[in-house]
Amino acid sequence: MGLPVYFMLQMRILYLILQKYNIPPLKDTAKHQGLRNQLVSVLQEKGITDRNVLDAIKKIPRHLFLNSSFEDYAYQDKAFPIGAGQTISQPYTVAFQSQLLEIKKDHKVLEIGTGSGYQTAVLYLMGAKVYSVERQNELFKQTSALLPKLGIRPKHLTFGDGYKGLPNFGPFDSIIVTAGAPFIPQPLMAQLKIGGRLVIPLGDDVQVMTLLIRKNETQFEKHELGEFRFVPLLEDKN
């Protein structure tokens, strides 16, 4: 018996979406799981101790967030290009920033720079309610199509200017910036709850990972936590 016409049409539409946004088939194997287990061991050796972070990375199929040509290398602790001049951060960087946030279940977290959606997925599996902003339209469309297929459902995913944050949804328990910034945008500081934590890499060619903890309406406690390399945080939408 032949397949119903509407079913064949749906499959054709899905195929075209996968092709257009370069989304690989959603295939996750025991081999991939074994590689994730090895990656978690590497992260533990590098000092990542937050069990929620490690458990999230152990579950998320990172290879599905990359171009299929990088699949064999997806679980190495390396960054890779993802299009639009952007990168998916190395797993250690993702884990390090996530650990600094000290996320509790149902925390409202603002992510500046959705990118591939991998960091978004980590935050989501850690129990956060994720609000994410991406300024590259190409990546926004690609990630918006991919995340639901993996069961990752942020509270709000938008195409916009990360420097402005999301004032209509704040304040936030935590804010994470996944691109290098020359300064801390004032709107992001304003959208952070008292007691909240803002993690942002500051600098030009090399960035210093910076943690701000909001003590009261006007005071922030600042910690500098080592050098990293990120693509630049740019203003306005693409």
C-alpha positions as a LaTeX table, in Angstrom:
\begin{tabular}{lrrr}
\hline
Residue & $x$ (\AA) & $y$ (\AA) & $z$ (\AA) \\
\hline
Met1 & 0.00 & 0.00 & 0.00 \\
Gly2 & 1.39 & 3.41 & $-0.92$ \\
Leu3 & 2.00 & 6.12 & 1.66 \\
Pro4 & $-0.71$ & 8.81 & 1.99 \\
Val5 & 0.04 & 11.88 & $-0.08$ \\
Tyr6 & $-0.07$ & 14.21 & 2.94 \\
Phe7 & 2.51 & 12.06 & 4.77 \\
Met8 & 4.85 & 12.07 & 1.79 \\
Leu9 & 4.46 & 15.86 & 1.56 \\
Gln10 & 5.30 & 16.27 & 5.26 \\
Met11 & 8.43 & 14.14 & 4.86 \\
Arg12 & 9.47 & 16.21 & 1.84 \\
Ile13 & 9.02 & 19.44 & 3.79 \\
Leu14 & 11.09 & 18.05 & 6.69 \\
Tyr15 & 13.83 & 17.02 & 4.27 \\
Leu16 & 13.91 & 20.51 & 2.73 \\
Ile17 & 14.15 & 22.11 & 6.19 \\
Leu18 & 17.05 & 19.83 & 7.14 \\
Gln19 & 18.80 & 20.68 & 3.89 \\
Lys20 & 18.20 & 24.43 & 4.07 \\
Tyr21 & 19.46 & 24.83 & 7.63 \\
Asn22 & 22.08 & 22.11 & 7.44 \\
Ile23 & 20.49 & 20.13 & 10.28 \\
Pro24 & 21.94 & 16.60 & 10.45 \\
Pro25 & 19.71 & 13.54 & 10.89 \\
Leu26 & 18.85 & 13.18 & 14.58 \\
Lys27 & 20.90 & 10.05 & 15.16 \\
Asp28 & 22.50 & 9.37 & 18.53 \\
Thr29 & 24.27 & 6.05 & 19.12 \\
Ala30 & 25.93 & 4.11 & 21.90 \\
Lys31 & 29.26 & 5.17 & 20.40 \\
His32 & 28.30 & 8.82 & 20.79 \\
Gln33 & 27.31 & 8.16 & 24.40 \\
Gly34 & 30.67 & 6.55 & 25.07 \\
Leu35 & 32.45 & 9.59 & 23.63 \\
Arg36 & 30.35 & 11.87 & 25.84 \\
Asn37 & 31.32 & 9.83 & 28.89 \\
Gln38 & 34.98 & 10.30 & 27.94 \\
Leu39 & 34.42 & 14.03 & 27.47 \\
Val40 & 32.91 & 14.32 & 30.94 \\
Ser41 & 35.99 & 12.63 & 32.38 \\
Val42 & 38.20 & 15.19 & 30.60 \\
Leu43 & 36.13 & 18.04 & 32.03 \\
Gln44 & 36.38 & 16.60 & 35.53 \\
Glu45 & 40.16 & 16.39 & 35.16 \\
Lys46 & 40.14 & 20.08 & 34.18 \\
Gly47 & 38.29 & 21.04 & 37.36 \\
Ile48 & 34.58 & 20.94 & 36.53 \\
Thr49 & 32.78 & 19.65 & 39.62 \\
Asp50 & 29.12 & 20.76 & 39.25 \\
Arg51 & 27.16 & 17.52 & 38.86 \\
Asn52 & 24.31 & 19.26 & 37.03 \\
Val53 & 26.73 & 20.59 & 34.41 \\
Leu54 & 28.43 & 17.23 & 33.92 \\
Asp55 & 25.13 & 15.34 & 33.72 \\
Ala56 & 23.82 & 17.76 & 31.08 \\
Ile57 & 26.94 & 17.41 & 28.93 \\
Lys58 & 26.76 & 13.65 & 29.29 \\
Lys59 & 23.22 & 13.67 & 27.84 \\
Ile60 & 23.40 & 16.24 & 25.04 \\
Pro61 & 24.35 & 14.98 & 21.54 \\
Arg62 & 26.88 & 17.71 & 20.68 \\
His63 & 27.48 & 16.20 & 17.24 \\
Leu64 & 23.96 & 17.26 & 16.22 \\
Phe65 & 24.85 & 20.92 & 16.82 \\
Leu66 & 27.74 & 20.77 & 14.34 \\
Asn67 & 28.09 & 20.44 & 10.61 \\
Ser68 & 28.13 & 16.70 & 9.88 \\
Ser69 & 31.70 & 16.99 & 8.55 \\
Phe70 & 32.84 & 17.60 & 12.17 \\
Glu71 & 30.92 & 14.67 & 13.66 \\
Asp72 & 34.02 & 12.53 & 14.27 \\
Tyr73 & 35.55 & 15.35 & 16.33 \\
Ala74 & 32.43 & 16.57 & 18.14 \\
Tyr75 & 33.42 & 15.20 & 21.54 \\
Gln76 & 36.93 & 16.57 & 21.56 \\
Asp77 & 37.37 & 19.54 & 23.85 \\
Lys78 & 37.57 & 21.98 & 20.94 \\
Ala79 & 35.61 & 24.84 & 19.39 \\
Phe80 & 34.31 & 24.55 & 15.81 \\
Pro81 & 32.84 & 26.97 & 13.23 \\
Ile82 & 29.05 & 26.92 & 12.92 \\
Gly83 & 28.45 & 29.52 & 10.21 \\
Ala84 & 27.90 & 33.30 & 10.13 \\
Gly85 & 31.47 & 33.75 & 11.39 \\
Gln86 & 30.53 & 32.19 & 14.75 \\
Thr87 & 31.74 & 29.15 & 16.69 \\
Ile88 & 30.41 & 26.55 & 19.08 \\
Ser89 & 32.54 & 26.99 & 22.22 \\
Gln90 & 34.76 & 24.19 & 23.43 \\
Pro91 & 32.98 & 22.02 & 26.00 \\
Tyr92 & 35.28 & 23.16 & 28.82 \\
Thr93 & 34.30 & 26.79 & 28.22 \\
Val94 & 30.60 & 25.87 & 28.17 \\
Ala95 & 31.01 & 23.87 & 31.38 \\
Phe96 & 33.10 & 26.57 & 33.09 \\
Gln97 & 30.59 & 29.34 & 32.39 \\
Ser98 & 27.65 & 27.10 & 33.32 \\
Gln99 & 29.27 & 26.14 & 36.62 \\
Leu100 & 29.83 & 29.80 & 37.52 \\
Leu101 & 26.09 & 30.49 & 37.23 \\
Glu102 & 25.25 & 28.10 & 40.13 \\
Ile103 & 21.89 & 27.29 & 38.53 \\
Lys104 & 19.04 & 25.94 & 40.61 \\
Lys105 & 15.86 & 24.38 & 39.19 \\
Asp106 & 13.54 & 26.93 & 37.56 \\
His107 & 16.09 & 29.75 & 37.71 \\
Lys108 & 15.43 & 32.35 & 35.02 \\
Val109 & 18.58 & 32.55 & 32.91 \\
Leu110 & 19.24 & 35.07 & 30.14 \\
Glu111 & 21.64 & 33.83 & 27.47 \\
Ile112 & 23.23 & 36.42 & 25.17 \\
Gly113 & 24.35 & 34.64 & 21.99 \\
Thr114 & 22.29 & 31.52 & 21.27 \\
Gly115 & 24.68 & 30.42 & 18.51 \\
Ser116 & 24.33 & 26.72 & 17.76 \\
Gly117 & 22.03 & 26.22 & 20.75 \\
Tyr118 & 24.43 & 23.87 & 22.56 \\
Gln119 & 24.89 & 26.17 & 25.57 \\
Thr120 & 21.12 & 26.71 & 25.57 \\
Ala121 & 20.62 & 22.95 & 25.78 \\
Val122 & 23.06 & 22.63 & 28.70 \\
Leu123 & 21.24 & 25.35 & 30.65 \\
Tyr124 & 17.87 & 23.76 & 29.88 \\
Leu125 & 18.96 & 20.32 & 31.07 \\
Met126 & 20.34 & 21.91 & 34.23 \\
Gly127 & 16.76 & 22.91 & 35.03 \\
Ala128 & 16.87 & 26.57 & 34.00 \\
Lys129 & 14.11 & 28.53 & 32.33 \\
Val130 & 16.15 & 29.86 & 29.42 \\
Tyr131 & 15.61 & 33.17 & 27.64 \\
Ser132 & 18.04 & 33.49 & 24.75 \\
Val133 & 18.95 & 36.20 & 22.22 \\
Glu134 & 20.77 & 35.69 & 18.90 \\
Arg135 & 21.75 & 38.54 & 16.56 \\
Gln136 & 22.66 & 36.41 & 13.51 \\
Asn137 & 19.46 & 35.63 & 11.62 \\
Glu138 & 20.97 & 32.57 & 9.90 \\
Leu139 & 21.85 & 30.98 & 13.25 \\
Phe140 & 18.56 & 32.03 & 14.84 \\
Lys141 & 16.57 & 30.19 & 12.16 \\
Gln142 & 18.81 & 27.13 & 12.26 \\
Thr143 & 18.74 & 26.81 & 16.05 \\
Ser144 & 15.00 & 27.52 & 16.27 \\
Ala145 & 14.43 & 24.55 & 13.97 \\
Leu146 & 16.87 & 22.20 & 15.73 \\
Leu147 & 16.14 & 22.62 & 19.45 \\
Pro148 & 12.49 & 21.41 & 19.42 \\
Lys149 & 13.56 & 18.25 & 17.56 \\
Leu150 & 15.84 & 17.46 & 20.52 \\
Gly151 & 13.17 & 18.18 & 23.11 \\
Ile152 & 14.89 & 21.42 & 24.16 \\
Arg153 & 12.30 & 24.15 & 24.72 \\
Pro154 & 13.59 & 27.50 & 25.96 \\
Lys155 & 11.02 & 29.81 & 27.51 \\
His156 & 11.87 & 32.44 & 24.90 \\
Leu157 & 14.21 & 32.41 & 21.90 \\
Thr158 & 14.49 & 35.63 & 19.95 \\
Phe159 & 16.35 & 37.37 & 17.14 \\
Gly160 & 17.67 & 40.63 & 18.58 \\
Asp161 & 20.44 & 42.80 & 20.00 \\
Gly162 & 22.15 & 41.11 & 22.94 \\
Tyr163 & 23.47 & 44.42 & 24.30 \\
Lys164 & 19.87 & 45.32 & 25.18 \\
Gly165 & 19.01 & 42.02 & 26.87 \\
Leu166 & 15.31 & 41.24 & 27.34 \\
Pro167 & 13.95 & 43.90 & 29.71 \\
Asn168 & 10.35 & 42.71 & 29.29 \\
Phe169 & 11.25 & 39.31 & 30.77 \\
Gly170 & 13.62 & 40.33 & 33.57 \\
Pro171 & 14.85 & 40.39 & 36.17 \\
Phe172 & 16.94 & 37.23 & 35.81 \\
Asp173 & 18.60 & 34.94 & 38.36 \\
Ser174 & 21.61 & 34.63 & 36.05 \\
Ile175 & 22.90 & 36.10 & 32.80 \\
Ile176 & 25.47 & 34.41 & 30.57 \\
Val177 & 27.21 & 36.13 & 27.65 \\
Thr178 & 28.81 & 33.77 & 25.13 \\
Ala179 & 30.80 & 36.32 & 23.12 \\
Gly180 & 33.71 & 38.61 & 23.99 \\
Ala181 & 32.60 & 42.11 & 25.01 \\
Pro182 & 34.69 & 45.30 & 25.40 \\
Phe183 & 32.56 & 46.29 & 28.43 \\
Ile184 & 29.61 & 45.04 & 30.45 \\
Pro185 & 26.39 & 46.38 & 28.87 \\
Gln186 & 24.48 & 48.49 & 31.41 \\
Pro187 & 21.07 & 47.00 & 30.42 \\
Leu188 & 22.31 & 43.53 & 31.37 \\
Met189 & 23.42 & 44.71 & 34.80 \\
Ala190 & 20.02 & 46.35 & 35.28 \\
Gln191 & 18.20 & 43.10 & 34.41 \\
Leu192 & 20.05 & 41.03 & 37.03 \\
Lys193 & 18.29 & 40.19 & 40.30 \\
Ile194 & 19.88 & 41.12 & 43.60 \\
Gly195 & 22.01 & 38.09 & 44.45 \\
Gly196 & 22.13 & 37.17 & 40.76 \\
Arg197 & 25.23 & 36.22 & 38.80 \\
Leu198 & 26.39 & 37.61 & 35.45 \\
Val199 & 29.16 & 35.78 & 33.57 \\
Ile200 & 30.80 & 37.60 & 30.67 \\
Pro201 & 34.16 & 37.36 & 28.84 \\
Leu202 & 35.67 & 40.87 & 28.73 \\
Gly203 & 38.36 & 42.01 & 26.29 \\
Asp204 & 39.32 & 42.17 & 22.63 \\
Asp205 & 41.60 & 39.45 & 21.17 \\
Val206 & 41.79 & 37.58 & 24.48 \\
Gln207 & 39.05 & 37.88 & 27.07 \\
Val208 & 39.06 & 37.60 & 30.86 \\
Met209 & 36.15 & 35.56 & 32.16 \\
Thr210 & 34.39 & 37.92 & 34.54 \\
Leu211 & 31.77 & 37.14 & 37.17 \\
Leu212 & 29.57 & 39.88 & 38.63 \\
Ile213 & 27.40 & 39.17 & 41.66 \\
Arg214 & 24.76 & 41.78 & 42.37 \\
Lys215 & 24.88 & 42.73 & 46.07 \\
Asn216 & 22.18 & 45.42 & 46.07 \\
Glu217 & 20.61 & 48.02 & 43.75 \\
Thr218 & 23.91 & 49.80 & 43.08 \\
Gln219 & 26.77 & 47.47 & 44.10 \\
Phe220 & 28.31 & 44.50 & 42.27 \\
Glu221 & 31.05 & 42.13 & 43.41 \\
Lys222 & 33.54 & 41.43 & 40.61 \\
His223 & 35.71 & 38.32 & 40.09 \\
Glu224 & 38.20 & 37.73 & 37.25 \\
Leu225 & 38.67 & 34.04 & 36.43 \\
Gly226 & 41.25 & 33.50 & 33.69 \\
Glu227 & 41.72 & 34.10 & 29.97 \\
Phe228 & 39.54 & 32.68 & 27.20 \\
Arg229 & 38.94 & 33.33 & 23.50 \\
Phe230 & 35.51 & 34.17 & 22.10 \\
Val231 & 34.08 & 35.70 & 18.95 \\
Pro232 & 33.12 & 39.37 & 19.54 \\
Leu233 & 29.77 & 40.49 & 20.93 \\
Leu234 & 28.32 & 42.87 & 18.33 \\
Glu235 & 25.54 & 45.40 & 18.66 \\
Asp236 & 22.35 & 45.51 & 16.58 \\
Lys237 & 20.76 & 42.68 & 14.62 \\
Asn238 & 22.29 & 41.11 & 11.51 \\
\hline
\end{tabular}
